[in-house]
Amino acid sequence: MVSFIEERPKSIAACQNVVSDAKSAQKPPAPPGFLSFSRKKLLQDLEINAGARVNAWVDSMRASSPTHTKSTPSIADDEGSWNLHHPSALEMFEQIIDASKEKQIVMFLDYDGTLSPIVADPDRAFMSKKMRKTVRKLAKCFPTAIVSGRCRDKVYNFVKLTELYYAGSHGMDIKGPEKHSKSNQDTELLFQPASEFLPMIDEVYKQLVETTKSTPGAKVENNKFCLSVHFRCVDEKKWSELAQQVKSVLKDYPKLRLTQGRKVLEIRPTIKWDKGKALEFLLESLGFANCTDVFPVYIGDDRTDEDAFKILRDRGQGFGILVSKFPKDTNASYSLQEPDEVMDFLRRLVDWKELSVKTPSKM
């Protein structure tokens, strides 16, 4: 097997029959640089005894909970206004299709909360057989990628579809489908911009497991290039204690940063890489870097998906769909309430594509 590290495979798009020969090869983005954090400032920010900082994180942890979202002082307070600005992607399906006409749709999907329901035990976030069948059909119609904060191998074990692109660890571990070349060797896209952090991540993982074991319900997950501290099953009265425990470990690691998702604290390397960068990298690898005839669609439910939503808004191409039952501040253009609605939307896309292939003149 031949792997290409930080190099674009030469015929990925050709296998989808969607990129013309006239499109020139695009090099992937240069290796990401570091975020400009000074060690002194970061140590100050992570100081465990700074009660105000811990309290701010606890407030943020509460805000990330769907049961608290409505209390956030923002546009989210006005549900009617929010729905007006982020209408249902199902109700607006025809308008979405009109906007994508004569363009190549490329699909990007988060996993947890998008393809599978949010569950108490992250190891049991299984997708349904119906969802897997739908995603398999989707990938036959459009280039499709799973972009998740999870370890890439773990996401693959949940999805079990070889024809997809997988971007795990918030896009820091990207792998494409294996392709059979004329030389009978398999070639694949492989990009891991945070490889040097692996020993540090493993070290911090062990410390976090030991430090948080006194907090009932806390679960530390090693996602290879990042770590997740789940507090979905932690009593809210213990959240401050958990935040202090996490910060007590991270104060010694200025090259790691703490961010937050849905009832999860995320520890990631301080490199300029996220789900938005992963989306751009995959578009380049598919040959769509500077194309006007591409229509990316990104569906996700988490704060970390906002990086991808913002990229699409800034590019003025395609759109983001937020999966949420509650109004939230977002860069997404449309909304869906839950994974079942995501499946309905994907099925409609597949049906539309299959019909357009059968009757191209009418479509």
XYZ file of C-alpha atoms in Angstrom:
363
model
C 0.000 0.000 0.000
C 1.324 3.434 -0.887
C 0.398 6.316 1.412
C 0.729 9.969 0.545
C 1.504 12.141 3.544
C 0.503 15.779 3.003
C 0.232 15.178 -0.723
C -2.858 15.134 -2.887
C -3.633 11.857 -4.684
C -3.675 12.379 -8.430
C -6.942 10.726 -9.337
C -9.313 10.846 -6.400
C -11.873 12.971 -8.185
C -11.657 10.919 -11.338
C -13.135 7.915 -9.560
C -16.227 10.003 -8.843
C -16.504 11.121 -12.492
C -17.173 14.633 -11.322
C -13.945 16.526 -12.010
C -13.027 17.324 -15.608
C -9.571 16.691 -17.072
C -9.199 20.413 -17.520
C -8.935 20.990 -13.766
C -5.326 21.314 -12.720
C -3.938 19.409 -9.736
C -4.038 21.298 -6.490
C -1.467 21.006 -3.753
C -2.817 20.561 -0.235
C -2.484 23.375 2.272
C 0.916 23.911 3.809
C 1.472 22.288 7.216
C -0.403 24.347 9.784
C 1.432 26.743 12.051
C 0.969 27.238 15.761
C -1.539 29.573 17.337
C 0.183 32.587 18.814
C -0.143 31.786 22.522
C 2.643 32.866 24.875
C 3.524 30.362 27.569
C 3.073 32.987 30.262
C -0.395 33.967 29.054
C -1.514 30.377 28.656
C -0.330 29.474 32.138
C -2.251 32.430 33.479
C -5.370 31.368 31.594
C -5.093 27.822 32.880
C -4.242 28.755 36.476
C -6.301 26.380 38.582
C -6.647 28.854 41.439
C -8.116 31.536 39.198
C -11.679 30.997 40.374
C -13.131 33.424 37.859
C -11.669 31.434 34.970
C -13.070 28.155 36.304
C -16.457 29.735 36.896
C -16.459 31.067 33.347
C -15.820 27.563 32.060
C -18.611 26.137 34.193
C -20.992 28.758 32.777
C -19.850 27.734 29.314
C -20.395 24.075 30.169
C -23.956 24.897 31.182
C -24.529 26.845 27.980
C -23.405 23.861 25.893
C -26.176 21.728 27.373
C -29.313 21.706 25.173
C -31.425 22.144 28.306
C -29.695 25.457 28.984
C -29.345 26.731 25.434
C -32.524 28.797 25.441
C -31.274 30.935 28.317
C -28.283 32.184 26.321
C -28.652 35.954 25.719
C -28.503 36.090 21.920
C -30.641 35.705 18.830
C -31.346 32.232 20.208
C -33.773 33.860 22.661
C -36.200 34.567 19.836
C -37.111 31.163 18.433
C -39.323 32.588 15.732
C -36.599 34.913 14.522
C -34.063 32.088 14.665
C -36.243 29.783 12.556
C -36.666 32.594 10.063
C -32.910 32.944 9.700
C -32.216 29.182 9.834
C -35.198 27.458 8.206
C -35.611 23.708 7.999
C -33.484 22.167 5.248
C -36.366 19.777 4.573
C -38.862 22.587 4.065
C -36.389 24.480 1.881
C -35.257 21.441 -0.098
C -36.404 22.715 -3.495
C -34.629 26.039 -2.993
C -31.466 24.189 -1.970
C -31.596 22.054 -5.117
C -32.144 25.142 -7.272
C -29.014 26.724 -5.776
C -26.955 23.595 -6.522
C -27.949 23.223 -10.173
C -25.051 22.669 -12.582
C -22.704 22.340 -9.619
C -21.021 19.336 -8.032
C -22.418 18.623 -4.576
C -19.837 17.427 -2.024
C -21.156 16.148 1.313
C -19.510 16.603 4.725
C -21.139 14.952 7.745
C -20.400 15.083 11.457
C -21.030 11.798 13.266
C -22.267 12.137 16.865
C -25.608 13.917 17.018
C -25.812 13.983 13.216
C -25.625 10.405 11.944
C -26.148 8.856 15.367
C -28.076 10.057 18.422
C -26.255 11.558 21.383
C -26.034 8.852 24.034
C -24.786 8.687 27.620
C -21.985 6.248 26.751
C -19.936 7.551 23.769
C -18.742 4.007 23.061
C -22.326 3.037 22.239
C -23.115 5.795 19.745
C -24.116 3.341 17.035
C -25.702 4.480 13.795
C -28.792 2.634 12.627
C -28.775 0.211 9.711
C -31.147 2.551 7.879
C -28.758 5.468 8.317
C -25.797 3.387 7.108
C -27.755 2.313 4.034
C -28.673 5.937 3.354
C -25.068 7.158 3.680
C -23.877 4.349 1.393
C -26.344 5.473 -1.283
C -25.310 9.083 -0.723
C -21.656 8.243 -1.369
C -22.595 6.656 -4.701
C -24.146 9.958 -5.771
C -21.709 12.492 -4.293
C -18.190 12.567 -2.811
C -18.871 12.113 0.912
C -16.727 12.671 4.011
C -17.260 12.061 7.723
C -15.671 14.865 9.773
C -15.624 14.087 13.501
C -13.846 14.892 16.724
C -13.598 11.158 17.319
C -10.563 9.032 16.535
C -10.723 8.195 12.821
C -10.515 4.444 13.415
C -13.342 4.597 15.950
C -15.582 6.548 13.569
C -14.828 4.060 10.804
C -15.786 1.186 13.113
C -19.130 2.893 13.718
C -19.829 3.709 10.053
C -18.140 0.726 8.339
C -18.246 2.163 4.810
C -15.000 1.971 2.829
C -16.118 4.353 0.088
C -16.076 7.438 2.304
C -13.428 9.958 3.289
C -12.800 10.056 7.037
C -11.457 13.073 8.934
C -11.045 12.173 12.591
C -9.668 14.143 15.563
C -11.367 17.339 14.359
C -9.754 16.936 10.943
C -6.234 16.178 12.165
C -6.345 12.624 10.815
C -7.653 12.409 7.242
C -7.849 9.304 5.091
C -9.531 8.714 1.753
C -10.938 5.567 0.158
C -8.419 3.094 -1.176
C -8.078 3.203 -4.953
C -6.878 0.472 -7.247
C -4.201 1.815 -9.595
C -3.019 0.276 -12.898
C 0.027 -1.107 -11.113
C -2.339 -3.087 -8.861
C -1.191 -1.142 -5.817
C -3.661 0.528 -3.498
C -3.202 4.256 -3.052
C -4.857 6.395 -0.427
C -5.033 9.949 0.816
C -3.472 10.335 4.233
C -2.887 13.628 6.037
C -1.916 13.988 9.710
C -0.767 17.529 10.513
C -0.415 16.906 14.270
C 1.672 13.714 14.295
C 4.380 15.213 16.499
C 1.853 15.634 19.319
C 1.053 11.928 19.699
C 3.435 11.256 22.635
C 2.159 14.363 24.447
C -1.487 13.429 23.870
C -0.905 9.929 25.251
C 0.864 11.361 28.294
C -1.936 13.835 29.046
C -4.554 11.126 28.523
C -3.058 8.997 31.283
C -2.906 11.978 33.630
C -6.507 12.985 32.927
C -7.786 9.452 33.534
C -6.022 9.403 36.891
C -7.004 12.949 37.870
C -10.696 12.707 36.957
C -11.397 9.230 38.340
C -12.669 10.805 41.566
C -15.503 12.530 39.636
C -18.386 10.073 39.133
C -19.583 9.903 35.517
C -16.546 11.599 33.968
C -15.103 9.757 30.988
C -11.833 10.554 29.198
C -11.648 9.450 25.577
C -8.406 9.222 23.594
C -9.136 10.335 20.033
C -5.492 9.909 18.951
C -4.696 13.537 18.043
C -7.012 15.062 20.656
C -8.719 14.125 23.908
C -12.322 14.382 25.057
C -13.486 14.686 28.654
C -17.188 13.785 28.647
C -19.336 15.233 31.434
C -22.780 14.214 30.168
C -23.135 11.787 33.076
C -21.546 14.066 35.681
C -23.764 15.767 38.280
C -23.895 19.479 37.455
C -22.731 20.255 41.006
C -19.461 18.485 40.123
C -18.769 20.412 36.905
C -16.624 23.036 38.651
C -14.551 20.296 40.252
C -14.088 18.577 36.883
C -13.066 21.823 35.180
C -10.465 22.392 37.886
C -9.126 18.871 37.464
C -8.727 19.282 33.700
C -7.059 22.679 34.041
C -4.682 21.369 36.716
C -3.300 18.921 34.143
C -3.219 21.281 31.169
C -1.328 24.083 32.957
C 1.874 22.101 32.304
C 1.169 21.720 28.586
C 1.095 25.127 26.847
C 1.053 23.491 23.408
C -2.405 22.080 24.097
C -5.614 24.115 24.190
C -8.982 23.535 25.803
C -12.195 23.975 23.822
C -15.746 22.780 24.323
C -18.463 20.821 22.576
C -21.812 19.348 23.600
C -21.192 18.268 27.207
C -17.570 17.524 26.402
C -14.281 19.316 27.024
C -11.867 18.965 24.106
C -8.070 19.064 24.416
C -6.309 19.748 21.135
C -2.856 20.817 19.887
C -2.463 24.572 19.417
C -2.100 24.333 15.643
C -4.171 26.225 13.134
C -6.269 23.248 12.144
C -9.930 22.433 12.653
C -12.936 21.003 10.831
C -13.026 24.018 8.534
C -9.412 23.452 7.488
C -10.200 19.775 6.942
C -13.111 20.732 4.681
C -10.823 22.981 2.607
C -8.155 20.293 2.410
C -10.620 17.696 1.144
C -12.053 20.103 -1.436
C -8.510 20.743 -2.700
C -7.736 17.046 -2.783
C -10.855 16.488 -4.875
C -9.737 19.179 -7.310
C -12.242 21.838 -6.255
C -9.880 24.366 -4.654
C -10.622 27.323 -6.910
C -13.756 26.105 -8.651
C -17.018 27.979 -8.882
C -18.995 24.889 -9.849
C -18.716 23.096 -6.492
C -21.487 23.033 -3.871
C -20.255 21.801 -0.470
C -22.880 20.833 2.122
C -21.779 20.401 5.735
C -24.142 18.944 8.348
C -23.218 19.002 12.034
C -24.554 19.624 15.521
C -21.566 20.760 17.556
C -19.660 23.951 18.304
C -16.637 22.501 16.535
C -18.696 22.294 13.330
C -18.990 26.083 13.354
C -15.471 26.310 11.897
C -16.721 24.485 8.806
C -19.949 26.498 8.657
C -17.927 29.712 8.726
C -15.614 28.538 5.927
C -18.607 27.890 3.667
C -20.173 31.244 4.524
C -16.878 33.048 3.847
C -16.399 31.188 0.547
C -19.930 31.968 -0.530
C -20.274 28.368 -1.685
C -22.695 25.713 -0.498
C -24.070 25.976 3.023
C -24.042 24.537 6.516
C -26.923 22.751 8.242
C -27.054 22.818 12.049
C -28.647 19.809 13.741
C -30.392 21.080 16.859
C -33.793 21.084 18.546
C -32.960 24.399 20.187
C -32.013 27.792 18.733
C -28.270 28.511 18.835
C -25.960 31.158 17.476
C -24.539 29.599 14.315
C -22.949 30.259 10.943
C -25.140 27.565 9.396
C -27.776 28.604 6.870
C -30.341 25.894 7.561
C -31.353 23.570 10.371
C -32.556 20.046 11.077
C -33.775 18.901 14.471
C -32.319 15.418 14.888
C -30.547 12.524 13.103
C -33.872 11.183 11.771
C -34.397 14.469 9.918
C -30.805 14.275 8.656
C -31.585 10.853 7.213
C -34.742 12.188 5.563
C -32.767 15.044 4.012
C -30.028 12.703 2.726
C -32.644 10.351 1.268
C -34.259 13.237 -0.601
C -30.866 14.208 -2.007
C -30.280 10.654 -3.200
C -33.770 10.394 -4.725
C -33.284 13.717 -6.517
C -29.889 12.663 -7.879
C -31.087 9.269 -9.058
C -34.079 10.851 -10.759
C -31.904 13.501 -12.420
C -29.662 10.765 -13.857
C -32.659 8.936 -15.288
C -34.338 12.045 -16.692
C -31.575 14.656 -17.183
C -33.571 16.794 -19.638
C -36.444 17.324 -17.183
C -34.133 18.031 -14.252
